[in-house]
Coordinates of C-alpha atoms in Angstrom, one line a residue:
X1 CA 42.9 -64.1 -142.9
X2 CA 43.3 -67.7 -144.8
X3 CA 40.7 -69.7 -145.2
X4 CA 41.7 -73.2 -144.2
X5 CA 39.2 -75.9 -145.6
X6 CA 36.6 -76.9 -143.3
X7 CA 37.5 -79.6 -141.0
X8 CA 35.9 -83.0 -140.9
X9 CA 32.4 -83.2 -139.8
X10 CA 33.4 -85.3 -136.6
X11 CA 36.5 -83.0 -135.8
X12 CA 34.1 -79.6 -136.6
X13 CA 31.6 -80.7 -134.0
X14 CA 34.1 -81.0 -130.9
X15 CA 34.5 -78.1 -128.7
X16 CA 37.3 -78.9 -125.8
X17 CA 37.1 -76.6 -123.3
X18 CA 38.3 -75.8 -119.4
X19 CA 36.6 -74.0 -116.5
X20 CA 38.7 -71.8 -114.8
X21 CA 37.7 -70.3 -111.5
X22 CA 38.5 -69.0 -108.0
X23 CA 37.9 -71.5 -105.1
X24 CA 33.9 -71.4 -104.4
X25 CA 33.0 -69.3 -107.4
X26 CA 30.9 -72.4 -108.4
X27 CA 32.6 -74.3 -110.8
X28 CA 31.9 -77.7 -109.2
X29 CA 28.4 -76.9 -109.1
X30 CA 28.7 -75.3 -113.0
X31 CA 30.4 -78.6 -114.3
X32 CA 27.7 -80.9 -113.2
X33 CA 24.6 -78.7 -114.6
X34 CA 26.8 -79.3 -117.3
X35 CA 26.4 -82.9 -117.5
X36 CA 22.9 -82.6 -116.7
X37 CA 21.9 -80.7 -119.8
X38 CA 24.6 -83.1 -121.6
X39 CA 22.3 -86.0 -120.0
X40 CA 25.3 -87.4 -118.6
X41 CA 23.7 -87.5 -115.5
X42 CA 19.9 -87.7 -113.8
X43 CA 20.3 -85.3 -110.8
X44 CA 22.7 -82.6 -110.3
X45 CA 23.4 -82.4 -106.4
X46 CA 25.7 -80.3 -104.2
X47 CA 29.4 -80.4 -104.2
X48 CA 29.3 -82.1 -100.6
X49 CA 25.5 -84.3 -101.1
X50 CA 25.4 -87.0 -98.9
X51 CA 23.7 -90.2 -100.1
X52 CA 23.1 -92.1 -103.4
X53 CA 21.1 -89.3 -104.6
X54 CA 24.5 -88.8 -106.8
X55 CA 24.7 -91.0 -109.7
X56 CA 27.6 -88.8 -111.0
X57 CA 30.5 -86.7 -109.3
X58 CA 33.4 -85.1 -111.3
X59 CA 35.4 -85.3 -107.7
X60 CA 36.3 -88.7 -107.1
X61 CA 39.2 -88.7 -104.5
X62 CA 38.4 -89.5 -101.3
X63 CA 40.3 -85.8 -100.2
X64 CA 38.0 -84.3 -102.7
X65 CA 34.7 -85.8 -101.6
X66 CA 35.4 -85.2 -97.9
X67 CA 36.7 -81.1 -98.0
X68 CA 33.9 -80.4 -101.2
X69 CA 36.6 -78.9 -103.7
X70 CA 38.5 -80.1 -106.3
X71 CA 42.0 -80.9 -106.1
X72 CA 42.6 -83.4 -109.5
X73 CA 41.9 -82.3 -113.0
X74 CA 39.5 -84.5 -114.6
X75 CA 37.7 -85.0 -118.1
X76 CA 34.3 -85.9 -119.0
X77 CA 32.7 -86.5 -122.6
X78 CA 29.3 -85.5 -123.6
X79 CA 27.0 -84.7 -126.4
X80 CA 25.1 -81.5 -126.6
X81 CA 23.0 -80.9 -129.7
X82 CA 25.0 -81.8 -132.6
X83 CA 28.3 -81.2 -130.4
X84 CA 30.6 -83.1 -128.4
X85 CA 31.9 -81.5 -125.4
X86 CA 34.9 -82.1 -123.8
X87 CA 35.3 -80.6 -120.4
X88 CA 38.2 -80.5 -118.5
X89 CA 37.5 -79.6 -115.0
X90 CA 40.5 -77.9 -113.2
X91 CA 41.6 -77.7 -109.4
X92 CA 40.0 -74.4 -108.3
X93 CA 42.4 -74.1 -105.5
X94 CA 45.6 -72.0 -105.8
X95 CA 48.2 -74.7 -104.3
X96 CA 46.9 -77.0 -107.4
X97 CA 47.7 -74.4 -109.6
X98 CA 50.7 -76.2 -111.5
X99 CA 48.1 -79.3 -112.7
X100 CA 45.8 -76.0 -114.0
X101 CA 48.3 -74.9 -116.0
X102 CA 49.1 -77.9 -117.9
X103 CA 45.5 -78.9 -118.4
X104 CA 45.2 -75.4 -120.6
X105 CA 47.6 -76.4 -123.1
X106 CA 45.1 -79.1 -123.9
X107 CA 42.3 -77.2 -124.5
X108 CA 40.7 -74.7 -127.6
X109 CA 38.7 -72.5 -125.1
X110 CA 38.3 -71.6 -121.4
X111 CA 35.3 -70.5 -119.3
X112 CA 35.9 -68.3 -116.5
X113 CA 33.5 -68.2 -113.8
X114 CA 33.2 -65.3 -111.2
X115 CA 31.2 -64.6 -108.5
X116 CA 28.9 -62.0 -109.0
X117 CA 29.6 -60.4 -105.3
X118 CA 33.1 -60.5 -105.4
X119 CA 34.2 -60.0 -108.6
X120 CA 37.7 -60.9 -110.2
X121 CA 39.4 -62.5 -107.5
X122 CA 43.3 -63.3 -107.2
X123 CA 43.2 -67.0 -108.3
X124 CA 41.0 -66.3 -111.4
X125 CA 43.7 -63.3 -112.3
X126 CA 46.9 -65.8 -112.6
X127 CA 44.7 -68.6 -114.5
X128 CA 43.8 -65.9 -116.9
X129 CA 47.2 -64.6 -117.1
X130 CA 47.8 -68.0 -118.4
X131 CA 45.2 -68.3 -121.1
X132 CA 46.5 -64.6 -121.9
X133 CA 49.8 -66.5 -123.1
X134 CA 48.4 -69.1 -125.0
X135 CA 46.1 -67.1 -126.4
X136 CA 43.5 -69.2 -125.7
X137 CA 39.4 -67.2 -126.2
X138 CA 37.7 -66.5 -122.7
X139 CA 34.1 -67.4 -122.5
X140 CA 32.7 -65.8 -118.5
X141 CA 29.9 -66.5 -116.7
X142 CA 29.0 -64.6 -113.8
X143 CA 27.5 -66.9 -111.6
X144 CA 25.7 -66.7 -108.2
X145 CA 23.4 -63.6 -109.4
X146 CA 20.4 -65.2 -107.1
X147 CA 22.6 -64.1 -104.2
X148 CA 23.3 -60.2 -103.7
X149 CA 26.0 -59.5 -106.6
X150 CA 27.4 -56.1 -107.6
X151 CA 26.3 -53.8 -110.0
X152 CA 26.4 -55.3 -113.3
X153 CA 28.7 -52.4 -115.1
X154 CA 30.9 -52.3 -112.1
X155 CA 31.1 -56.7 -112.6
X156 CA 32.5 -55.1 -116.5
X157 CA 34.3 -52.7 -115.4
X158 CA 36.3 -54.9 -113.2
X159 CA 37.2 -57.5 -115.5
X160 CA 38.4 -55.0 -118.2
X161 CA 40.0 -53.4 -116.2
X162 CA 42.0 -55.9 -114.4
X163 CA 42.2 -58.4 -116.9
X164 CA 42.6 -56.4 -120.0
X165 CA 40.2 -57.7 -122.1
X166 CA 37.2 -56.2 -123.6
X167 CA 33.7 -57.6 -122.2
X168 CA 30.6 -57.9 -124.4
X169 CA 27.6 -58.7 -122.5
X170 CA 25.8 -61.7 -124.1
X171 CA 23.0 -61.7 -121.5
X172 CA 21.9 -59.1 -119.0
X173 CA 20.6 -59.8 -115.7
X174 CA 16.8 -59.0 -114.7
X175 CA 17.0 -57.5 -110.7
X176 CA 19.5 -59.4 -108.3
X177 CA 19.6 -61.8 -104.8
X178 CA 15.9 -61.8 -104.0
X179 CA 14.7 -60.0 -107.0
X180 CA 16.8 -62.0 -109.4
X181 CA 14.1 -62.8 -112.0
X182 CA 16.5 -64.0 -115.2
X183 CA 18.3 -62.8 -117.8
X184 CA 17.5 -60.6 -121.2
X185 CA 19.3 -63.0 -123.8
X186 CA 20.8 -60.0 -125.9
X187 CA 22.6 -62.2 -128.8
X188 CA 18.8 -63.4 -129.7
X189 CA 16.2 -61.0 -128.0
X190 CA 14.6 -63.6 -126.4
X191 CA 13.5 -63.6 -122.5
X192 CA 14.9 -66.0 -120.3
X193 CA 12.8 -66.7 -116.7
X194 CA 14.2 -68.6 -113.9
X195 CA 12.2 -71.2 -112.3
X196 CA 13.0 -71.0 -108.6
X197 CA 11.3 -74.1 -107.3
X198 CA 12.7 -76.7 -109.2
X199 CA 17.0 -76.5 -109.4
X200 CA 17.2 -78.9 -112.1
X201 CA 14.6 -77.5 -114.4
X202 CA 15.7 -75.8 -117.7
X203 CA 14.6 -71.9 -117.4
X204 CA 11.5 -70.8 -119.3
X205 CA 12.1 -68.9 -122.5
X206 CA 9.9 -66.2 -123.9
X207 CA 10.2 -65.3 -127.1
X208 CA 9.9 -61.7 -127.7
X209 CA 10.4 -58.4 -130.4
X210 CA 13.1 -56.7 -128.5
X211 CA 12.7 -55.2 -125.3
X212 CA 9.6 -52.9 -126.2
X213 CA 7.3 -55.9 -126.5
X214 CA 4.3 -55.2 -124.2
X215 CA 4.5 -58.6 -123.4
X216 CA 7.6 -58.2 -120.9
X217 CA 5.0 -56.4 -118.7
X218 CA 3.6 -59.8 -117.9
X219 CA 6.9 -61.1 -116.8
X220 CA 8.5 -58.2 -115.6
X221 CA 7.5 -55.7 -112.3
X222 CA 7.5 -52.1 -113.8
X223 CA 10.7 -50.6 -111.6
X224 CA 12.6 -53.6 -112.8
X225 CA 11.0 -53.3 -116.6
X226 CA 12.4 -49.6 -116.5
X227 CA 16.2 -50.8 -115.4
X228 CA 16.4 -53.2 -117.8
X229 CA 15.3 -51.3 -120.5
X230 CA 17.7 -48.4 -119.5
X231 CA 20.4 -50.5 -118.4
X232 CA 20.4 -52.6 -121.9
X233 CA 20.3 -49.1 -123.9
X234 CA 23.5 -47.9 -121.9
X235 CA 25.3 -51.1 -122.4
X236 CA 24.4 -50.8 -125.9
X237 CA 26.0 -47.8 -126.3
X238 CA 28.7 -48.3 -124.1
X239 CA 30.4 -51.9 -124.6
X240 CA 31.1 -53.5 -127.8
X241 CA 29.0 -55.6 -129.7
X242 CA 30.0 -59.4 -129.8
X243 CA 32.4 -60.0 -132.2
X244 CA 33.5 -64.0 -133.0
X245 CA 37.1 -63.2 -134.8
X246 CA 38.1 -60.7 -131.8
X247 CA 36.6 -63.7 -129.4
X248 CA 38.8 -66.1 -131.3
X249 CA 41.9 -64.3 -131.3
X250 CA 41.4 -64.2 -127.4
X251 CA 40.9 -60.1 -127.1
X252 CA 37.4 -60.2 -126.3
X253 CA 35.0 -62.4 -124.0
X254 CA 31.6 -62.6 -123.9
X255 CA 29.6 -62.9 -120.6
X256 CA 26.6 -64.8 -119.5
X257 CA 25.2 -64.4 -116.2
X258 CA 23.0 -66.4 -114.3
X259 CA 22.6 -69.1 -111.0
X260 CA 24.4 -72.1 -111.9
X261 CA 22.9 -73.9 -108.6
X262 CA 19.3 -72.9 -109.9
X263 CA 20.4 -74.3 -113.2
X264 CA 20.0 -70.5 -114.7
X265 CA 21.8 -69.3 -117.2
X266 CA 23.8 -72.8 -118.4
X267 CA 22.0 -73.7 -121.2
X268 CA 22.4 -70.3 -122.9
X269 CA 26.4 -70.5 -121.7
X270 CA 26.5 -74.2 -123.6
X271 CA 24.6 -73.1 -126.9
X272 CA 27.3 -70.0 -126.7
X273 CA 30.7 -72.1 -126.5
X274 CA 28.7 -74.4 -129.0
X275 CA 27.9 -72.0 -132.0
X276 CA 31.3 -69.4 -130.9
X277 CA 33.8 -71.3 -129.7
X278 CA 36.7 -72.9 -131.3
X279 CA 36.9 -75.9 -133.2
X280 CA 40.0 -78.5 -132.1
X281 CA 43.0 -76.3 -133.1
X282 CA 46.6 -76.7 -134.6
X283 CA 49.0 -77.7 -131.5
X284 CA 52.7 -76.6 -131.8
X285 CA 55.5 -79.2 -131.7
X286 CA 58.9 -78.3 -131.6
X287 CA 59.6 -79.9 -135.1
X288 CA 56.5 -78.5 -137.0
X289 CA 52.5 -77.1 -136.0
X290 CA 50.6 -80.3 -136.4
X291 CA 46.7 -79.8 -138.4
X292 CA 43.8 -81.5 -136.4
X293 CA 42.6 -82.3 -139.9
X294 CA 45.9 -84.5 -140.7
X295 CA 45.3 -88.1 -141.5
X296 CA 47.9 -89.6 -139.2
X297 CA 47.1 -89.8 -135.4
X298 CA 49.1 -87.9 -132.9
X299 CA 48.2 -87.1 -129.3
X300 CA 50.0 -85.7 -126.4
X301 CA 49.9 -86.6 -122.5
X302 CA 49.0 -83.4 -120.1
X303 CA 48.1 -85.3 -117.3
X304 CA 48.7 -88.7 -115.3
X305 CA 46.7 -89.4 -112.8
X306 CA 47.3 -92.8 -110.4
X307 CA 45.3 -95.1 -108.7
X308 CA 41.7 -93.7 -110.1
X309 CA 40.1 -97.0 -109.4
X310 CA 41.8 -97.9 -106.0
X311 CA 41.2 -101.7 -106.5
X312 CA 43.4 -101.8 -109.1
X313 CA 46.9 -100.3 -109.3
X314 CA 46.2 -98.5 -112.0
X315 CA 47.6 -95.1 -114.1
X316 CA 45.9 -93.6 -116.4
X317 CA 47.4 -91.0 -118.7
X318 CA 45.1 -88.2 -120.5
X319 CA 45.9 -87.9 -123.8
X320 CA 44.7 -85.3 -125.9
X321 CA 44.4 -86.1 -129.6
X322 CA 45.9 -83.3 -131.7
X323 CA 45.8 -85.4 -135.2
X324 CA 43.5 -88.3 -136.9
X325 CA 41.1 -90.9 -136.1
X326 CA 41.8 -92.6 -133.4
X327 CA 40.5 -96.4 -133.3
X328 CA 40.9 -99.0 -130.4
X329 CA 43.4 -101.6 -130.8
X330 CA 45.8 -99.1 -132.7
X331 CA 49.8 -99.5 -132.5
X332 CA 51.3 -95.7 -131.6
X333 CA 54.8 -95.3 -131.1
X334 CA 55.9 -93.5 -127.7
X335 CA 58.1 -91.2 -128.9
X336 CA 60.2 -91.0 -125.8
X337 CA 61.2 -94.5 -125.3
X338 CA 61.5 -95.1 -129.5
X339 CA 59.1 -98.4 -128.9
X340 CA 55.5 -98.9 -130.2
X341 CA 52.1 -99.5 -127.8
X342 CA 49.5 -100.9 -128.6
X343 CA 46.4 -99.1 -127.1
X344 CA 43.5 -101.4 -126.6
X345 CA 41.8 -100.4 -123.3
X346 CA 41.6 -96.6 -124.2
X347 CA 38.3 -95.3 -121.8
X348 CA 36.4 -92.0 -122.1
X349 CA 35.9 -90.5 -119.1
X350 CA 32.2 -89.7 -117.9
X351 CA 32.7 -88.2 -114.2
X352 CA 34.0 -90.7 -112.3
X353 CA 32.4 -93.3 -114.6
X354 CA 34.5 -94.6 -117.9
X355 CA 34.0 -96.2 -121.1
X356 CA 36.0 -98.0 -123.4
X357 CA 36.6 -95.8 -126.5
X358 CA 36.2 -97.4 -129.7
X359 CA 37.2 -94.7 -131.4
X360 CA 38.1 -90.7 -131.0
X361 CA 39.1 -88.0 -133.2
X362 CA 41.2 -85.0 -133.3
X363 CA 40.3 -82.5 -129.8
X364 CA 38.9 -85.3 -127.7
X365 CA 40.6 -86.4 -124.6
X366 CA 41.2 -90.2 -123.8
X367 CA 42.5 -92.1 -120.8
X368 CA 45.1 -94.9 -121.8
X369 CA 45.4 -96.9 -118.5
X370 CA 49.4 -98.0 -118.0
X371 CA 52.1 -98.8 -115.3
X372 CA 54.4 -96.0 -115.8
X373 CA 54.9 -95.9 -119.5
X374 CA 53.5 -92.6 -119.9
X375 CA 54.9 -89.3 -118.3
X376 CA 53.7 -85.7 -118.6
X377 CA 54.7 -83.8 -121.8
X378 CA 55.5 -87.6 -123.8
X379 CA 53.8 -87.7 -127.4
X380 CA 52.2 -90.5 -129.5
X381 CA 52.2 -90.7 -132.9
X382 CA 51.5 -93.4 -135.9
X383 CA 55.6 -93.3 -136.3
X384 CA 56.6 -89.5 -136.7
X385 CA 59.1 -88.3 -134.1
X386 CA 57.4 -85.2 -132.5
X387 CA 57.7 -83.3 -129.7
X388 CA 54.9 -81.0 -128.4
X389 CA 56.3 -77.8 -126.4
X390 CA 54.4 -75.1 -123.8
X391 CA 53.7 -78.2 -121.4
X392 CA 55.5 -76.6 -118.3
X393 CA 56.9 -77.9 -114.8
X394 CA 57.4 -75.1 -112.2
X395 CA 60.1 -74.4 -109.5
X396 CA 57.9 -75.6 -106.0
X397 CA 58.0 -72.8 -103.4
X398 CA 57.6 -75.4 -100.8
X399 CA 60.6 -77.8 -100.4
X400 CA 60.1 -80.5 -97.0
X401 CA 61.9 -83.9 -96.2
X402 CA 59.7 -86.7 -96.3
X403 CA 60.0 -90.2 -94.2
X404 CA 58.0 -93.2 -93.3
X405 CA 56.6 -93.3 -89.7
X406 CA 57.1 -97.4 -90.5
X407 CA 60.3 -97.9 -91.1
X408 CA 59.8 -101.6 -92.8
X409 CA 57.8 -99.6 -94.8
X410 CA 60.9 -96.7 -95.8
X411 CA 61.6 -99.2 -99.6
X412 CA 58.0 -98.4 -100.7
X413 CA 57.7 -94.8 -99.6
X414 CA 60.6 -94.5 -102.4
X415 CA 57.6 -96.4 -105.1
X416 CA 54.6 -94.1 -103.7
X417 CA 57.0 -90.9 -104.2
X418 CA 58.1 -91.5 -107.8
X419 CA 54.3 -92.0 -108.7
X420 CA 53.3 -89.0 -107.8
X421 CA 56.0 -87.3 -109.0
X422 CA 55.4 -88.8 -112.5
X423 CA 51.6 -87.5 -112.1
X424 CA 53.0 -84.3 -111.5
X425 CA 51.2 -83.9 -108.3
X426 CA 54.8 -83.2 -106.6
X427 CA 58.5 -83.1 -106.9
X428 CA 60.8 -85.6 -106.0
X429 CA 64.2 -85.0 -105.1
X430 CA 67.1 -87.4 -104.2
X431 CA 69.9 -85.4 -103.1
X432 CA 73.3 -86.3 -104.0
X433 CA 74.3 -86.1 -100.1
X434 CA 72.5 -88.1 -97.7
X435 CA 69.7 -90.6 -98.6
X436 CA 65.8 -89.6 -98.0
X437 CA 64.0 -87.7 -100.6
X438 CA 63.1 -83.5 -100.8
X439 CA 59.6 -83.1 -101.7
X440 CA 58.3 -79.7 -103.2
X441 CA 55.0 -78.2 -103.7
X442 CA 53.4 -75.1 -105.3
X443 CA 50.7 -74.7 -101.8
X444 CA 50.5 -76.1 -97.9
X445 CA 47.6 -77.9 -99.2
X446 CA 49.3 -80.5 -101.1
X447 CA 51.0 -82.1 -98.2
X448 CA 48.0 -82.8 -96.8
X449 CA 47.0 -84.0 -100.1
X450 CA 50.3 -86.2 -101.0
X451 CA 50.3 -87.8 -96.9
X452 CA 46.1 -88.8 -97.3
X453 CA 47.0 -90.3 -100.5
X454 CA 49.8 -92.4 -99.8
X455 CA 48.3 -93.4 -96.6
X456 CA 45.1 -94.9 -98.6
X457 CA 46.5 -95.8 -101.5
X458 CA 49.6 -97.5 -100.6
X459 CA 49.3 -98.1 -97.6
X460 CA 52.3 -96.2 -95.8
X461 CA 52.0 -93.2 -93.1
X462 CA 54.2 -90.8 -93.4
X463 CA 55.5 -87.1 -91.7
X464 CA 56.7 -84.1 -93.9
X465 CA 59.5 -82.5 -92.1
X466 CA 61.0 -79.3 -92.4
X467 CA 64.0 -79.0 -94.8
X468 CA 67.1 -76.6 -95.1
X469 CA 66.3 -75.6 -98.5
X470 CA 63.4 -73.0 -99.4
X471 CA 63.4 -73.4 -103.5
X472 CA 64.7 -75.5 -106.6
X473 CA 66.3 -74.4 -109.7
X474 CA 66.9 -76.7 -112.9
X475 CA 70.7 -76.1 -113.8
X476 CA 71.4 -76.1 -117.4
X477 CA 74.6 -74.9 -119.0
X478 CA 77.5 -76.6 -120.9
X479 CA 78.1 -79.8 -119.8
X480 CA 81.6 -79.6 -118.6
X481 CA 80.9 -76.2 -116.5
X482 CA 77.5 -78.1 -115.2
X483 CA 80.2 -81.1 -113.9
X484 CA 82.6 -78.2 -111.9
X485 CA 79.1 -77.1 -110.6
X486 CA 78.0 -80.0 -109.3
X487 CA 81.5 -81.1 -108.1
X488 CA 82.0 -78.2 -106.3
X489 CA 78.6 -77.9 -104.4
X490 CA 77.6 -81.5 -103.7
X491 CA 75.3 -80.6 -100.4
X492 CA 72.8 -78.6 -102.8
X493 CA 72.6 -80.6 -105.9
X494 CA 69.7 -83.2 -106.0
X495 CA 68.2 -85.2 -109.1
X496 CA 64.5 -85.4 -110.4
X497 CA 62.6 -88.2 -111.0
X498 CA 63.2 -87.5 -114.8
X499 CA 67.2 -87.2 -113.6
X500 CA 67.9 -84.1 -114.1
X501 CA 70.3 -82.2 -112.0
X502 CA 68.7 -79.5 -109.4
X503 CA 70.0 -77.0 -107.3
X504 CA 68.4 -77.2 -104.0
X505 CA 68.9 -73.6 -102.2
X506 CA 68.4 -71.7 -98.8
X507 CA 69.0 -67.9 -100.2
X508 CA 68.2 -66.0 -103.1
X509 CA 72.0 -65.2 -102.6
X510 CA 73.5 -69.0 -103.4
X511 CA 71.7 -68.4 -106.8
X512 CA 73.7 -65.2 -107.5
X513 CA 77.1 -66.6 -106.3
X514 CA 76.0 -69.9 -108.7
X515 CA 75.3 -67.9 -111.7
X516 CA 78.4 -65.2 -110.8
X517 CA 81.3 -67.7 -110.3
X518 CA 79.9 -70.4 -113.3
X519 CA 79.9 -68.5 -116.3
X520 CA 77.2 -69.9 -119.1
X521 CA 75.0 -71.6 -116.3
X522 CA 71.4 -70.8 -116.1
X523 CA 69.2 -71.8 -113.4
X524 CA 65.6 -71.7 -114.3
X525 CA 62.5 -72.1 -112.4
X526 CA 60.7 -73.6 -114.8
X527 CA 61.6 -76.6 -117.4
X528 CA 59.6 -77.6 -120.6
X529 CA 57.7 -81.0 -120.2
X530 CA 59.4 -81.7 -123.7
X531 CA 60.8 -85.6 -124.0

């Protein structure tokens, strides 16, 4: 191992992080105990609370708020002890899957939440397939254990099983649904109780000499006593003990369980990612690996999300800072387009609530509001060309036509399209053939998503209609080959919104006869965000 020195104070203290989940495992419900314990917020409510009871939600489209799940990826900022969290929530559902996957190539860490009754579920398997490529450390917490969960071995089995990875239990659950008392906190022998009256209260701890202290018979009903303490020896013997370099290299995940909605089990899960998890780490650019602890400031966009505040037109792209201290008012260049910005209304996102950040360092995440500057993948720097890679765009496996049930209307449909597109929330095609546009999607879902959206935010109603074509491919290849190509099959070629050429396709068959007949071309169903 080499030892780097130790990062700056400010940079050391930063732990950026991601929840990853299956839909209604509880991550909504996890992120806001969060902020609670963060003291972000006053009162931690339910995903759908009616009411101003809410001073805080992390879901702040009008979709979101109305179905109760999460469909945008969004950041929050908070202190806990003497670190600074940065949480990136992430779309739970499977048809948002493409924004997931960008948002983990900004992060150090992920949490994966499961449901104690059902286990590893399919959604949670591809996200983790994904942190399996970055290599990025797991941190799980098995949540919902005051409902009736499975047996806590078979819960490890599962997940090293199907997953691959080894599980060391950090905490082990006292009884479960009805009998769920707490949790035996095995990383510090210490007792954790649940308070079952009062959701938003911090569980009681008892602090105890290991588990043959007669005082866990004042706690603890004797049958369950005599589980725990034969359960913990077993586990003992059985799984590994925590250990922080095979956490770190991403072969190993610790798991807390507890009750996020009875605020049991969080605080132990936010003092683990504190003291284990990763500081902000080196981020790979195509020319070089840049250092967090480098002087210069450089950042990269993984996100773009438009129209946040509805009142104003506004984008804001995510940046996350892989280099430097970043101060307000500071000229970057944009790498792409060769010119320099000046940032002066960067905000720090707080829920749905935002700041203006003065300053930020290396690992923390910023919002730079703009009017369609900024793109996916694009990098800022204080004047070094760079280009960050492993930000990827996928193939949609939905493809429909799109058109304006306004036809006055038909000129700005063409504006609403490229802005989403540019989010990344869809992709545009213009076809070379024909006018209209081809819109694809990973899920169903996201037409519903894309039609709410422009209908409320700009103002146009619009039908998705079936199309002829059933995938896209990104056609690369010598350029003179790529020109006979496209010459010779004009009816499936289409261009992006970044302009590059596409081949639009019914069969699985026109790809074989593309790549048969054109010698050198590839089509690929997936294209580096890389400008």
């Amino acid at each position: 191992m080499t030892h780097h020195a130790p990062l700056p104070p400010e940079i050391a203290r930063r732990r950026t992080f991601a929840i990853i989940a299956h839909p209604d495992a509880g991550k909504t419900t996890l992120t806001e105990k969060f902020l609670l314990f963060g003291g972000a917020i006053q009162m931690a409510g339910q995903v759908r609370a009616k009411g101003e009871a809410r001073r805080t939600r992390s879901d702040f489209m009008k979709l979101e708020q109305d179905r109760g799940i999460s469909v945008s990826a969004s950041a929050m900022s908070f202190d806990f002890k003497q670190f600074r969290f940065n949480l990136v929530d992430t779309p739970g559902h499977s048809d948002f899957s493409e924004d997931t996957y960008r948002t983990l190539t900004a992060v150090d860490t992920a949490v994966m939440v499961i449901d104690g009754a059902k286990g590893v579920e399919s959604q949670t398997r591809k996200l983790f397939e994904v942190c399996r490529l970055r290599d990025l450390p797991i941190v799980t917490f098995c949540n919902k254990m005051d409902r009736e969960a499975r047996d806590t071995f078979e819960i490890i089995d599962e997940i090293q099983e199907h997953l691959a990875i080894d599980v060391s239990p950090a905490s082990w659950p006292i009884g479960s649904g009805r009998e769920f008392l707490g949790c035996y906190d095995l990383l510090n022998d210490r007792l954790e109780i649940m308070d079952r009256a009062d959701r938003n209260r911090v569980a009681e701890s008892v602090e105890i000499n290991g588990l043959d202290d007669p005082r866990m018979e004042q706690h603890i009903p004797a049958d369950l006593l005599a589980k725990l303490r034969e359960e913990v020896a077993m586990a003992r013997e059985l799984l590994p003990a925590f250990d922080r370099e095979r956490f770190l290299e991403g072969s190993m995940t610790p798991i807390w369980f507890g009750s996020a909605i009875n605020s049991f089990g969080v605080k132990e899960l936010m003092d683990g990612i504190g003291t284990y998890g990763p500081e902000p780490q080196p981020q790979p650019a195509a020319e070089r690996t840049v250092a967090p602890d480098e002087s210069h400031v450089t950042g990269f966009v993984f996100k773009v999300q438009a129209n946040m505040d509805p009142k104003h037109r506004d984008r804001v792209a995510f940046v996350r800072l892989a280099s430097g201290h970043f101060e307000r008012g500071m000229k970057l260049l944009h790498v792409r387009s060769k010119k320099p910005m000046s940032v002066t209304s960067p905000v720090l996102f707080l829920a749905s609530d935002r700041e203006l950040a003065e300053e930020a360092w290396a690992g923390d995440i910023i919002g730079i509001p703009n009017h369609g500057q900024l793109r996916i993948g694009d990098a800022l720097t204080e004047g070094e060309v760079l280009r960050f890679t492993g930000i990827p765009s996928f193939a949609p496996e939905l493809l429909q036509g799109v058109r304006s049930t306004d036809p006055m209307k038909a000129k700005h449909l063409e504006k609403a399209l490229m802005q989403f597109a540019e989010e990344g929330a869809a992709k545009v095609f213009k076809p070379s053939i024909g006018s209209g546009f081809v819109v694809g999607v990973v899920g169903a879902l996201q037409f519903d998503v894309l039609a709410s959206r422009i209908e409320i935010e700009y103002g146009i109603p619009v039908r998705f209609e079936a199309s002829q074509f059933t995938s896209a491919r990104w056609v690369q290849g010598p350029k003179e080959v790529v020109e006979k190509m496209v010459e010779d099959n004009k009816q499936f070629i289409a261009h992006d919104n970044d302009g590059d050429t596409v081949f639009l396709t019914r069969l699985q068959w026109d790809i074989d006869r593309v790549i048969r007949d054109y010698p050198g071309i590839k089509l690929t169903a997936t294209k580096e965000l890389m400008v």
